[in-house]
Coordinates of C-alpha atoms in Angstrom, one line a residue:
Chain A
X180 CA 0.0 0.0 0.0
X181 CA 2.0 2.9 -1.3
X182 CA 1.7 6.2 0.7
X183 CA 3.1 9.7 0.5
X184 CA 6.7 10.0 1.6
X185 CA 7.2 13.5 3.0
X186 CA 9.6 15.7 1.0
X187 CA 10.8 17.7 4.0
X188 CA 13.2 15.1 5.4
X189 CA 15.8 12.4 4.6
X190 CA 15.7 8.6 4.8
X191 CA 17.9 5.6 5.5
X192 CA 17.7 2.2 3.9
X193 CA 16.8 0.8 7.3
X194 CA 13.6 2.9 7.1
X195 CA 14.4 5.7 9.5
X196 CA 13.6 9.3 8.7
X197 CA 15.7 12.3 9.9
X198 CA 14.7 16.0 9.8
X199 CA 16.5 19.1 10.9
X200 CA 14.4 21.2 13.3
X201 CA 16.0 24.3 14.9
X202 CA 19.5 22.8 14.6
X203 CA 18.5 19.5 16.1
X204 CA 18.0 16.3 14.1
X205 CA 14.7 14.6 14.8
X206 CA 14.5 10.9 14.0
X207 CA 11.6 8.5 13.5
X208 CA 10.6 5.4 11.5
X209 CA 8.8 5.6 8.2
X210 CA 5.2 4.7 7.4
X211 CA 6.5 1.7 5.4
X212 CA 8.4 0.5 8.5
X213 CA 5.4 0.7 10.8
X214 CA 3.3 -1.1 8.2
X215 CA 5.8 -3.9 8.0
X216 CA 6.1 -4.2 11.8
X217 CA 2.3 -4.1 12.5
X218 CA 1.0 -2.9 15.9
X219 CA 3.9 -1.5 17.9
X220 CA 3.7 -2.5 21.6
X221 CA 7.0 -1.4 23.0
X222 CA 9.7 1.2 22.2
X223 CA 13.2 1.2 23.8
X224 CA 15.0 4.5 23.3
X225 CA 18.5 5.8 24.3
X226 CA 18.7 8.2 27.2
X227 CA 19.6 11.9 26.8
X228 CA 23.4 12.2 26.6
X229 CA 23.9 8.9 24.9
X230 CA 26.5 9.0 22.0
X231 CA 25.1 7.5 18.8
X232 CA 26.8 6.5 15.6
X233 CA 25.5 6.5 12.1
X234 CA 24.4 3.1 11.0
X235 CA 24.6 1.6 14.6
X236 CA 21.6 0.4 16.6
X237 CA 20.4 3.0 19.1
X238 CA 17.1 1.6 20.2
X239 CA 14.4 -1.0 19.4
X240 CA 10.8 -1.1 18.4
X241 CA 8.8 -4.2 19.3
X242 CA 5.5 -5.2 17.6
X243 CA 3.2 -8.1 18.1
X244 CA 5.2 -9.8 15.3
X245 CA 8.9 -8.9 16.0
X246 CA 11.6 -6.8 17.6
X247 CA 13.6 -4.5 15.3
X248 CA 16.6 -2.4 15.9
X249 CA 16.4 1.3 15.2
X250 CA 19.6 2.7 13.7
X251 CA 20.9 6.2 14.1
X252 CA 21.0 8.0 10.8
X253 CA 23.9 10.3 12.0
X254 CA 26.7 10.6 14.5
X255 CA 25.8 12.7 17.5
X256 CA 24.4 12.8 21.0
X257 CA 20.9 12.2 22.1
X258 CA 19.2 15.4 23.3
X259 CA 15.7 14.1 24.0
X260 CA 13.6 11.0 23.6
X261 CA 9.9 11.1 23.0
X262 CA 8.4 10.2 26.3
X263 CA 4.9 10.3 24.8
X264 CA 5.8 7.5 22.3
X265 CA 7.2 5.4 25.1
X266 CA 3.9 5.4 27.0
X267 CA 1.8 5.3 23.8
X268 CA 3.7 3.2 21.3
X269 CA 0.7 3.2 18.9
X270 CA 1.6 6.7 18.0
X271 CA 4.2 5.2 15.7
X272 CA 1.5 3.4 13.8
X273 CA -0.9 6.3 13.8
X274 CA 1.4 9.2 13.1
X275 CA 4.9 7.9 12.2
X276 CA 6.1 11.2 10.6
X277 CA 4.6 13.5 13.3
X278 CA 3.8 12.7 17.0
X279 CA 5.4 9.2 16.6
X280 CA 9.0 10.7 16.4
X281 CA 11.5 8.8 18.5
X282 CA 14.5 11.0 19.5
X283 CA 16.2 14.3 18.8
X284 CA 20.0 14.3 18.2
X285 CA 22.7 16.9 18.5
X286 CA 24.6 15.9 15.4
X287 CA 26.1 16.6 12.0
X288 CA 23.2 18.3 10.1
X289 CA 25.3 18.4 6.9
X290 CA 25.4 14.5 7.0
X291 CA 21.7 14.5 6.3
X292 CA 22.6 15.3 2.7
X293 CA 24.2 11.9 2.4
X294 CA 20.9 10.1 3.2
X295 CA 18.2 9.3 0.7
X296 CA 15.7 11.8 -0.6
X297 CA 11.9 11.2 -0.4
X298 CA 12.0 10.2 -4.1
X299 CA 14.9 7.8 -3.7
X300 CA 13.3 6.2 -0.6
X301 CA 10.0 5.8 -2.3
X302 CA 11.7 4.1 -5.2
X303 CA 13.7 1.8 -2.9
X304 CA 10.6 0.7 -1.0
X305 CA 8.5 0.2 -4.1
X306 CA 10.9 -2.7 -4.9
X307 CA 10.1 -4.2 -1.5
X308 CA 6.3 -3.9 -2.1
X309 CA 4.4 -7.1 -2.9
Chain B
X177 CA -24.0 -17.2 17.1
X178 CA -25.5 -16.6 20.5
X179 CA -24.7 -17.9 24.0
X180 CA -26.7 -20.5 25.8
X181 CA -28.8 -17.8 27.5
X182 CA -29.6 -16.1 24.1
X183 CA -27.2 -13.2 24.5
X184 CA -25.2 -12.3 21.4
X185 CA -21.7 -13.6 21.7
X186 CA -19.1 -11.0 22.1
X187 CA -16.6 -11.0 19.3
X188 CA -14.9 -7.7 19.7
X189 CA -11.3 -7.3 20.7
X190 CA -10.7 -7.9 24.3
X191 CA -13.4 -10.6 24.7
X192 CA -12.3 -13.0 27.4
X193 CA -11.6 -16.6 26.6
X194 CA -14.7 -18.7 26.9
X195 CA -16.9 -15.7 27.1
X196 CA -20.2 -17.7 27.0
X197 CA -19.5 -19.1 30.5
X198 CA -18.3 -17.3 33.6
X199 CA -14.8 -17.1 35.0
X200 CA -14.3 -19.5 38.0
X201 CA -14.0 -16.4 40.2
X202 CA -17.5 -15.3 39.1
X203 CA -19.1 -18.5 40.2
X204 CA -17.7 -18.1 43.7
X205 CA -20.1 -18.4 46.7
X206 CA -19.0 -17.6 50.2
X207 CA -18.3 -20.7 52.2
X208 CA -18.6 -23.2 49.3
X209 CA -15.9 -25.8 49.4
X210 CA -14.5 -28.6 47.3
X211 CA -13.2 -30.5 50.4
X212 CA -14.1 -31.3 53.9
X213 CA -11.6 -32.0 56.7
X214 CA -12.3 -33.1 60.3
X215 CA -12.1 -30.5 63.0
X216 CA -8.6 -30.1 64.5
X217 CA -8.5 -32.0 67.8
X218 CA -7.1 -30.7 71.1
X219 CA -3.7 -32.4 70.5
X220 CA -3.0 -30.3 67.4
X221 CA -0.2 -27.9 67.9
X222 CA -1.1 -24.2 68.2
X223 CA -0.8 -22.2 64.9
X224 CA 1.6 -19.8 66.7
X225 CA 4.0 -22.7 67.3
X226 CA 4.0 -23.9 63.7
X227 CA 4.1 -20.7 61.7
X228 CA 5.7 -17.6 63.2
X229 CA 3.4 -14.5 63.1
X230 CA 5.7 -12.7 60.6
X231 CA 5.0 -15.5 58.0
X232 CA 1.3 -15.7 58.4
X233 CA -1.0 -13.8 56.0
X234 CA -3.3 -11.2 57.4
X235 CA -6.2 -12.0 55.2
X236 CA -7.3 -15.3 53.6
X237 CA -6.3 -15.6 49.9
X238 CA -8.9 -14.4 47.5
X239 CA -9.4 -17.8 45.9
X240 CA -12.7 -18.7 44.3
X241 CA -15.0 -20.6 46.6
X242 CA -16.5 -23.4 44.6
X243 CA -17.6 -27.0 44.9
X244 CA -15.7 -29.9 43.3
X245 CA -18.5 -30.3 40.8
X246 CA -18.3 -26.6 39.7
X247 CA -14.5 -26.7 39.5
X248 CA -14.5 -29.9 37.4
X249 CA -17.2 -28.5 35.0
X250 CA -15.2 -25.3 34.7
X251 CA -12.0 -26.9 33.6
X252 CA -13.7 -29.5 31.5
X253 CA -15.5 -26.7 29.6
X254 CA -12.2 -24.9 29.2
X255 CA -10.5 -28.1 27.9
X256 CA -13.2 -28.5 25.3
X257 CA -12.2 -25.1 24.0
X258 CA -8.7 -26.3 23.4
X259 CA -7.2 -27.5 20.2
X260 CA -4.9 -30.4 20.9
X261 CA -2.9 -33.0 19.0
X262 CA -5.5 -35.6 20.2
X263 CA -8.2 -33.6 18.3
X264 CA -6.5 -32.9 15.0
X265 CA -3.5 -31.8 12.9
X266 CA -1.2 -29.2 14.5
X267 CA 1.3 -28.1 11.9
X268 CA 2.8 -25.4 14.2
X269 CA 6.3 -24.9 12.7
X270 CA 9.3 -25.3 15.0
X271 CA 7.2 -27.0 17.7
X272 CA 7.2 -30.6 16.4
X273 CA 3.6 -31.2 17.5
X274 CA 3.7 -34.9 16.8
X275 CA 1.2 -37.4 18.2
X276 CA 2.2 -38.6 21.7
X277 CA 1.7 -42.4 22.0
X278 CA -0.5 -43.4 24.9
X279 CA 1.7 -46.2 25.9
X280 CA 4.2 -43.6 27.1
X281 CA 1.5 -42.1 29.4
X282 CA 0.8 -45.5 30.8
X283 CA 4.5 -46.1 31.6
X284 CA 4.7 -42.7 33.3
X285 CA 1.6 -43.4 35.3
X286 CA 3.1 -46.6 36.9
X287 CA 3.0 -46.0 40.6
X288 CA 6.7 -46.8 41.0
X289 CA 7.4 -43.8 38.8
X290 CA 4.6 -41.4 39.5
X291 CA 4.7 -41.9 43.3
X292 CA 8.4 -41.7 43.6
X293 CA 9.6 -39.1 46.1
X294 CA 12.5 -37.0 44.8
X295 CA 14.3 -37.3 48.2
X296 CA 14.0 -41.1 48.2
X297 CA 17.3 -42.8 49.0
X298 CA 19.3 -44.1 46.1
X299 CA 19.1 -47.6 47.5
X300 CA 15.3 -47.5 47.1
X301 CA 15.3 -46.2 43.5
X302 CA 17.6 -48.4 41.4
X303 CA 14.9 -48.7 38.7
X304 CA 14.4 -45.0 38.2
X305 CA 18.2 -44.5 38.1
X306 CA 18.6 -47.3 35.6
X307 CA 15.9 -45.7 33.4
X308 CA 17.8 -42.4 33.5
X309 CA 21.2 -44.1 32.9
X310 CA 20.0 -46.0 29.9
X311 CA 18.2 -42.9 28.5
X312 CA 21.4 -40.9 29.0
X313 CA 23.4 -43.5 27.0
X314 CA 20.8 -43.6 24.2
X315 CA 20.6 -39.8 23.9
X316 CA 24.4 -39.5 24.0
X317 CA 24.6 -42.1 21.2
X318 CA 22.0 -40.3 19.2
X319 CA 23.8 -36.9 19.5
X320 CA 27.4 -38.1 19.4
X321 CA 28.1 -36.6 22.8
X322 CA 29.8 -38.1 25.9
X323 CA 27.9 -37.1 29.0
X324 CA 24.5 -35.5 29.8
X325 CA 22.4 -33.7 32.4
X326 CA 18.6 -34.1 32.8
X327 CA 18.3 -30.9 34.9
X328 CA 17.2 -28.4 32.3
X329 CA 13.4 -28.1 32.4
X330 CA 13.1 -27.3 28.7
X331 CA 15.1 -26.0 25.7
X332 CA 15.8 -22.5 27.0
X333 CA 17.1 -23.8 30.3
X334 CA 19.3 -26.1 28.3
X335 CA 20.6 -23.1 26.3
X336 CA 21.5 -21.2 29.5
X337 CA 23.2 -24.3 31.0
X338 CA 25.2 -24.8 27.8
X339 CA 26.3 -21.2 27.8
X340 CA 27.4 -21.3 31.4
X341 CA 29.4 -24.4 30.6
X342 CA 30.9 -22.5 27.6
X343 CA 32.0 -19.7 30.0
X344 CA 33.4 -22.2 32.6
X345 CA 35.4 -23.9 29.8
X346 CA 37.0 -20.6 28.6
X347 CA 37.6 -19.5 32.2
X348 CA 39.4 -22.8 32.8
X349 CA 41.9 -21.5 30.2
X350 CA 42.0 -18.1 31.9
X351 CA 39.9 -16.5 29.2
X352 CA 36.9 -14.1 29.5
X353 CA 35.4 -14.3 26.1
X354 CA 32.5 -12.0 25.5
X355 CA 30.7 -12.7 22.3
X356 CA 28.5 -15.5 21.0
X357 CA 27.6 -15.7 17.3
X358 CA 24.0 -16.2 16.4
X359 CA 22.6 -16.4 12.8
X360 CA 19.7 -14.0 12.0
X361 CA 17.3 -16.9 11.5
X362 CA 17.8 -18.1 15.1
X363 CA 15.1 -18.7 17.6
X364 CA 14.5 -15.7 19.9
X365 CA 15.5 -17.7 22.9
X366 CA 19.1 -17.9 21.6
X367 CA 20.0 -14.2 22.0
X368 CA 18.0 -14.1 25.2
X369 CA 20.0 -16.9 26.7
X370 CA 23.2 -15.3 25.6
X371 CA 22.3 -12.1 27.4
X372 CA 21.1 -13.9 30.5
X373 CA 24.5 -15.8 30.6
X374 CA 26.3 -12.5 30.5
X375 CA 27.6 -12.7 26.9
X376 CA 26.9 -10.4 24.0
X377 CA 24.9 -11.7 21.0
X378 CA 26.6 -11.1 17.7
X379 CA 24.2 -11.6 14.8
X380 CA 25.5 -13.0 11.5
X381 CA 23.3 -12.7 8.4
X382 CA 22.0 -15.5 6.2
X383 CA 23.0 -15.6 2.5
X384 CA 20.8 -15.9 -0.5
X385 CA 20.6 -19.7 0.1
X386 CA 19.0 -19.0 3.5
X387 CA 22.1 -20.5 5.2
X388 CA 24.8 -19.0 7.4
X389 CA 27.0 -16.6 5.3
X390 CA 30.4 -18.2 5.7
X391 CA 32.3 -15.0 4.8
X392 CA 30.2 -12.9 7.3
X393 CA 30.9 -15.6 9.9
X394 CA 34.7 -15.6 9.3
X395 CA 34.7 -11.8 9.5
X396 CA 33.0 -12.0 12.9
X397 CA 35.5 -14.4 14.4
X398 CA 38.3 -13.6 16.7
X399 CA 39.7 -14.6 20.1
X400 CA 36.8 -12.8 21.9
X401 CA 34.3 -15.2 20.5
X402 CA 33.1 -17.8 23.1
X403 CA 31.0 -19.8 20.6
X404 CA 28.3 -20.2 18.1
X405 CA 24.7 -21.2 18.6
X406 CA 23.1 -23.0 15.7
X407 CA 20.0 -24.9 14.8
X408 CA 20.6 -27.5 12.1
X409 CA 18.5 -27.7 10.1
X410 CA 18.0 -24.1 10.6
X411 CA 14.8 -22.2 11.3
X412 CA 14.0 -22.0 7.6
X413 CA 13.9 -25.8 7.5
X414 CA 17.2 -25.9 5.5
X415 CA 20.2 -28.0 6.4
X416 CA 23.4 -26.0 7.0
X417 CA 25.5 -27.7 4.4
X418 CA 28.6 -25.9 5.4
X419 CA 28.5 -27.1 8.9
X420 CA 31.9 -28.8 8.8
X421 CA 33.5 -25.6 7.5
X422 CA 31.6 -23.6 10.2
X423 CA 32.9 -25.9 12.9
X424 CA 36.4 -25.7 11.6
X425 CA 36.4 -21.9 11.5
X426 CA 34.9 -21.7 15.1
X427 CA 37.4 -24.2 16.5
X428 CA 40.3 -22.4 14.9
X429 CA 39.6 -19.3 17.1
X430 CA 39.0 -21.5 20.1
X431 CA 35.2 -21.1 20.1
X432 CA 32.7 -23.8 20.9
X433 CA 29.7 -24.9 18.9
X434 CA 26.3 -25.2 20.5
X435 CA 23.6 -27.3 18.9
X436 CA 20.0 -26.1 19.5
X437 CA 18.0 -29.3 19.3
X438 CA 14.8 -27.6 18.3
X439 CA 14.9 -29.2 14.9
X440 CA 16.5 -32.5 15.8
X441 CA 13.4 -34.4 14.7
X442 CA 14.6 -34.1 11.1
X443 CA 18.0 -35.7 11.6
X444 CA 17.5 -38.1 14.5
X445 CA 19.0 -41.5 13.7
X446 CA 20.5 -40.1 10.4
X447 CA 23.3 -37.8 11.4
X448 CA 24.7 -36.8 14.8
X449 CA 25.6 -33.2 15.9
X450 CA 28.8 -34.5 17.5
X451 CA 29.9 -35.8 14.1
X452 CA 29.2 -32.3 12.6
X453 CA 31.6 -30.8 15.1
X454 CA 29.3 -29.6 17.8
X455 CA 30.5 -29.5 21.4
X456 CA 27.2 -28.9 23.3
X457 CA 23.8 -30.2 22.4
X458 CA 20.4 -29.7 24.0
X459 CA 17.4 -31.9 23.1
X460 CA 13.8 -31.0 23.4
X461 CA 12.4 -34.3 24.6
X462 CA 8.9 -32.7 24.3
X463 CA 9.5 -32.3 20.6
X464 CA 11.6 -35.1 19.1
X465 CA 10.8 -37.7 21.7
X466 CA 7.0 -37.3 21.7
X467 CA 6.2 -36.0 25.2
X468 CA 3.3 -33.6 25.8
X469 CA 3.9 -29.8 25.5
X470 CA 2.3 -26.6 24.5
X471 CA 0.2 -26.3 27.6
X472 CA -0.1 -30.1 27.8
X473 CA 2.8 -30.7 30.1
X474 CA 6.2 -29.6 31.3
X475 CA 9.1 -29.9 28.9
X476 CA 12.5 -31.6 29.3
X477 CA 15.7 -30.2 27.8
X478 CA 18.6 -32.5 28.6
X479 CA 22.0 -31.1 27.8
X480 CA 24.7 -33.3 26.4
X481 CA 28.4 -32.3 26.0
X482 CA 31.6 -33.7 24.5
X483 CA 34.1 -35.4 26.7
X484 CA 36.3 -32.3 27.3
X485 CA 33.3 -30.4 28.7
X486 CA 31.8 -33.2 30.9
X487 CA 33.5 -32.0 34.1
X488 CA 31.5 -28.7 33.9
X489 CA 28.0 -30.3 33.8
X490 CA 25.6 -29.4 36.7
X491 CA 26.1 -31.7 39.6
X492 CA 25.2 -34.4 40.4
X493 CA 25.6 -36.5 37.3
X494 CA 24.8 -40.1 37.0
X495 CA 27.7 -42.4 37.7
X496 CA 28.1 -46.2 37.2
X497 CA 29.5 -48.1 40.1
X498 CA 31.4 -50.9 38.4
X499 CA 31.9 -53.0 41.6
X500 CA 28.3 -52.7 42.9
X501 CA 26.9 -52.8 39.3
X502 CA 24.5 -50.0 40.0
X503 CA 23.9 -46.3 39.0
X504 CA 24.5 -43.6 41.6
X505 CA 24.4 -39.8 41.9
X506 CA 28.0 -38.5 41.6
X507 CA 28.2 -35.4 43.7
X508 CA 32.0 -35.2 43.6
X509 CA 32.2 -32.7 40.7
X510 CA 34.6 -29.8 41.7
X511 CA 34.4 -28.1 38.3
X512 CA 30.6 -28.2 38.0
X513 CA 28.8 -25.0 37.2
X514 CA 26.3 -26.0 40.0
X515 CA 22.7 -26.9 40.0
X516 CA 20.3 -25.3 37.6
X517 CA 17.2 -27.2 38.6
X518 CA 16.0 -28.9 41.7
X519 CA 16.4 -32.7 41.7
X520 CA 16.7 -34.3 38.2
X521 CA 14.5 -32.3 35.8
X522 CA 11.0 -33.3 34.9
X523 CA 11.3 -37.0 35.6
X524 CA 7.9 -38.1 34.3
X525 CA 8.8 -36.6 30.9
X526 CA 12.0 -38.6 30.8
X527 CA 10.0 -41.8 31.5
X528 CA 7.8 -41.0 28.4
X529 CA 10.9 -40.3 26.3
X530 CA 12.5 -43.5 27.4
X531 CA 9.3 -45.4 26.5
X532 CA 9.2 -43.8 23.0
X533 CA 12.9 -44.6 22.4
X534 CA 12.5 -48.2 23.4
X535 CA 9.3 -48.6 21.4
X536 CA 11.0 -47.3 18.2
X537 CA 14.6 -48.5 18.5
X538 CA 17.4 -47.0 16.4
X539 CA 15.9 -48.0 13.0
X540 CA 12.5 -46.7 14.0
X541 CA 14.0 -43.3 15.0
X542 CA 15.7 -43.0 11.7
X543 CA 12.3 -43.6 10.0
X544 CA 10.8 -40.8 12.2
X545 CA 13.3 -38.4 10.6
X546 CA 12.8 -39.7 7.1
X547 CA 9.1 -39.5 7.2
X548 CA 9.0 -36.1 8.9
X549 CA 11.1 -34.8 6.0
X550 CA 9.0 -36.6 3.4
X551 CA 5.8 -35.2 4.8
X552 CA 7.1 -31.7 4.9
X553 CA 8.3 -31.8 1.3
X554 CA 5.0 -33.4 0.1
X555 CA 3.0 -30.6 1.7
X556 CA 5.4 -27.9 0.5
X557 CA 5.0 -29.0 -3.1
X558 CA 1.2 -29.3 -2.8
X559 CA 0.8 -25.7 -1.7
X560 CA 3.7 -24.0 -3.5
X561 CA 1.6 -22.3 -6.2
X562 CA -0.4 -20.6 -3.4
X563 CA 2.3 -20.1 -0.8
X564 CA 5.8 -20.2 -2.3
X565 CA 9.0 -20.7 -0.3
X566 CA 11.5 -17.9 -0.5
X567 CA 14.5 -20.2 -0.6
X568 CA 14.7 -22.8 -3.2
X569 CA 15.2 -26.6 -2.9
X570 CA 13.9 -29.3 -0.7
X571 CA 13.3 -28.6 2.9
X572 CA 13.9 -30.8 6.0
X573 CA 11.1 -31.4 8.5
X574 CA 9.5 -28.0 8.0
X575 CA 9.3 -25.2 5.4
X576 CA 8.8 -21.5 5.6
X577 CA 6.3 -20.3 2.9
X578 CA 5.2 -16.7 2.4
X579 CA 1.7 -15.3 2.2
X580 CA 3.1 -12.2 0.4
X581 CA 1.3 -13.0 -2.9
X582 CA -2.0 -12.5 -1.1
X583 CA -1.1 -9.0 0.1
X584 CA -2.3 -7.5 -3.2
X585 CA -5.8 -8.6 -2.1
X586 CA -5.3 -7.0 1.3
X587 CA -4.8 -10.4 3.0
X588 CA -2.0 -11.1 5.4
X589 CA -0.4 -14.2 7.0
X590 CA -2.5 -13.7 10.1
X591 CA -5.7 -13.8 8.0
X592 CA -4.6 -17.1 6.5
X593 CA -3.9 -18.5 10.0
X594 CA -7.3 -17.5 11.3
X595 CA -9.2 -18.9 8.4
X596 CA -7.4 -22.2 8.7
X597 CA -9.0 -22.6 12.2
X598 CA -12.4 -22.4 10.6
X599 CA -11.4 -25.1 8.2
X600 CA -10.4 -27.5 11.0
X601 CA -6.6 -27.2 11.3
X602 CA -4.3 -25.6 13.8
X603 CA -2.5 -22.7 12.1
X604 CA 1.2 -22.8 11.2
X605 CA 3.6 -20.5 13.0
X606 CA 3.2 -17.0 11.5
X607 CA 5.6 -14.1 11.2
X608 CA 8.6 -16.3 12.2
X609 CA 11.4 -16.5 11.3
X610 CA 11.8 -12.7 10.9
X611 CA 13.9 -12.9 7.8
X612 CA 10.9 -14.0 5.7
X613 CA 8.0 -11.5 5.1
X614 CA 4.5 -12.8 6.0
X615 CA 6.1 -16.1 7.0
X616 CA 4.1 -19.2 7.4
X617 CA 6.2 -21.9 9.1
X618 CA 4.7 -25.3 8.5
X619 CA 5.7 -28.6 10.2
X620 CA 3.3 -31.4 9.5
X621 CA 5.5 -34.0 11.5
X622 CA 5.8 -37.7 10.6
X623 CA 2.7 -38.8 12.5
X624 CA 0.1 -37.3 10.2
X625 CA -1.4 -39.5 7.5
X626 CA -1.3 -38.7 3.8
X627 CA -5.1 -38.0 3.9
X628 CA -4.6 -35.5 6.6
X629 CA -1.8 -33.7 4.7
X630 CA -3.9 -33.7 1.5
X631 CA -6.7 -32.1 3.5
X632 CA -4.5 -29.5 5.0
X633 CA -3.1 -28.7 1.5
X634 CA -6.6 -28.4 0.1
X635 CA -7.5 -26.0 2.9
X636 CA -4.5 -23.8 2.3
X637 CA -5.1 -23.7 -1.5
X638 CA -8.8 -22.9 -0.9
X639 CA -7.7 -20.0 1.3
X640 CA -5.5 -18.6 -1.4
X641 CA -8.5 -18.7 -3.8
X642 CA -10.7 -17.0 -1.2
X643 CA -8.2 -14.2 -0.8
X644 CA -8.8 -13.3 -4.4
X645 CA -12.6 -13.8 -4.5
X646 CA -13.8 -12.9 -1.0
X647 CA -11.0 -11.3 1.1
X648 CA -13.5 -10.2 3.8
X649 CA -14.2 -13.8 4.6
X650 CA -10.6 -14.1 5.6
X651 CA -10.6 -10.8 7.6
X652 CA -13.7 -12.0 9.6
X653 CA -12.2 -15.4 10.4
X654 CA -12.4 -17.4 12.6
X655 CA -16.2 -17.5 12.9
X656 CA -16.3 -21.0 14.5
X657 CA -14.6 -20.1 17.8
X658 CA -15.9 -18.5 20.9
X659 CA -13.3 -15.7 20.6
X660 CA -12.3 -14.5 17.2
X661 CA -9.3 -12.3 17.4
X662 CA -7.9 -11.4 20.7
X663 CA -6.4 -7.9 20.6
X664 CA -2.7 -8.9 20.8
X665 CA -1.5 -5.3 20.6
X666 CA -3.6 -4.2 23.5
X667 CA -2.7 -7.2 25.5
X668 CA 1.0 -6.4 25.1
X669 CA 0.6 -2.6 25.7
X670 CA -1.8 -2.9 28.6
X671 CA -0.8 -6.1 30.3
X672 CA -3.0 -7.3 33.1
X673 CA -2.0 -10.5 34.8
X674 CA -4.2 -10.3 37.9
X675 CA -8.0 -10.7 37.8
X676 CA -10.0 -8.0 39.6
X677 CA -13.7 -7.9 40.0

């Protein structure tokens, strides 16, 4: 079920999105990812101050089907984790690009350019569609 | 469908199991009892003298107060709601839900076994010890191992025990190795056991064959690797053909190989883990050796090791006293990792496994494996147009098909599983292993007839047709059960383990 991939952010091949907001990098998982996972029942996120590395696991998302690692899109330090999504993990299913965000990172904003554009991500996931 | 009193049957999410009859708590009547005891006489000790005040509860426990008749009816009704291997086919992948012969139940019910007190003196229990001794020898022969413990209560306890032995082995060489390699198709218990034992799990990906990627494995190996946990055949139902190369690479860096016996049913009597290079093996007697499981009984996960690891096994182990010609419990094990279970595991399960082994003999066991593999491949081919497998070639005792072709009709693996219930079969395992999308993991076992497997295949093919013509039928399934679709997400997000009025 194809859906709009927002143009205002960048994407990883592991299905995270990353967006610069006021100098911070906000990270979440994509609509495609939440659709593959199914109902999310638990989110484990790194604490503020945790150093994260691009391409390395920084947290996990558990659904009724499986547990998946969440990878950091950039190098940096966690500023904040979304407490709301930890107590209401269904936000990831209902609003993955909005209130279902996961963490904000103090990191290399320029590195976002190295990630996929919305168009590139949409093409990449089309190949994974049934 | 309506309930016996005419009320519509609740189908919505969150409906409780057996919603057309009350919970046992709801039938409670003050003072009603399922027992009667004589009044305590004057010679009885005072309660204060028996249980110190600090250990006495302030209020009576909030147990349901019911008669024996009410209680029996309650549990009998619940049991009638159950699907069981004694009711019909149960192709739940990775669980080896084979038929459990009733002669094994009869053996386990013999009063000399069922009434045996675990603290009985050795001199009073030579028969029980001999049974364990002979079973140990047979299982060591079947796995190619040297010594065994019956303590692990089931597979996951066996895993933890094996990993603790792995650590003890490395420590005996003055090494604190930290990492254990696990393929991405592994059972979830493997990484969990690794963490519990204080190691770090290091995942290695599968290649395009669905097998361990040898190059990725070699890249992950160094002197910090304690060992590898592997199921062979693996969780995709495929035999790890490179196992000898894998074992060689592991042993080269001083690591140990752990064999997860979850899928032993497909190779029992044909090939031995010890001959493949494994050092530690757990068996699921409740799978391969036909003892009840899945809510039907406790498991048994004996752990067998090669000769160089025997001294680390949990104490006591069975010894053979040559002079007295009898089995005894050998407590003199200074290098043992210690007990991991009280007494000697689930003894009654071991009696059933012994009975199964003696009924079949070595040739019979080999036929078990051969027929399990034949049945799985027969079924795989019958349904492959509807539910293809992702990895090519013949499978072992089970196969992982995908429901992905049905997604274009808005139908998912879960819908297929639920519909299969209406058609009279237990569903396969769904959404596992994680490396296959919309996975359906099917294990028919050797004990189903050709007619049953033909029927199961016809049901699966019918569901694939229904997905195209009437997908809503699948979304609504099951319609033949008291509860249709428990809300798994809500159950996980809002866990309640205690009943409150």
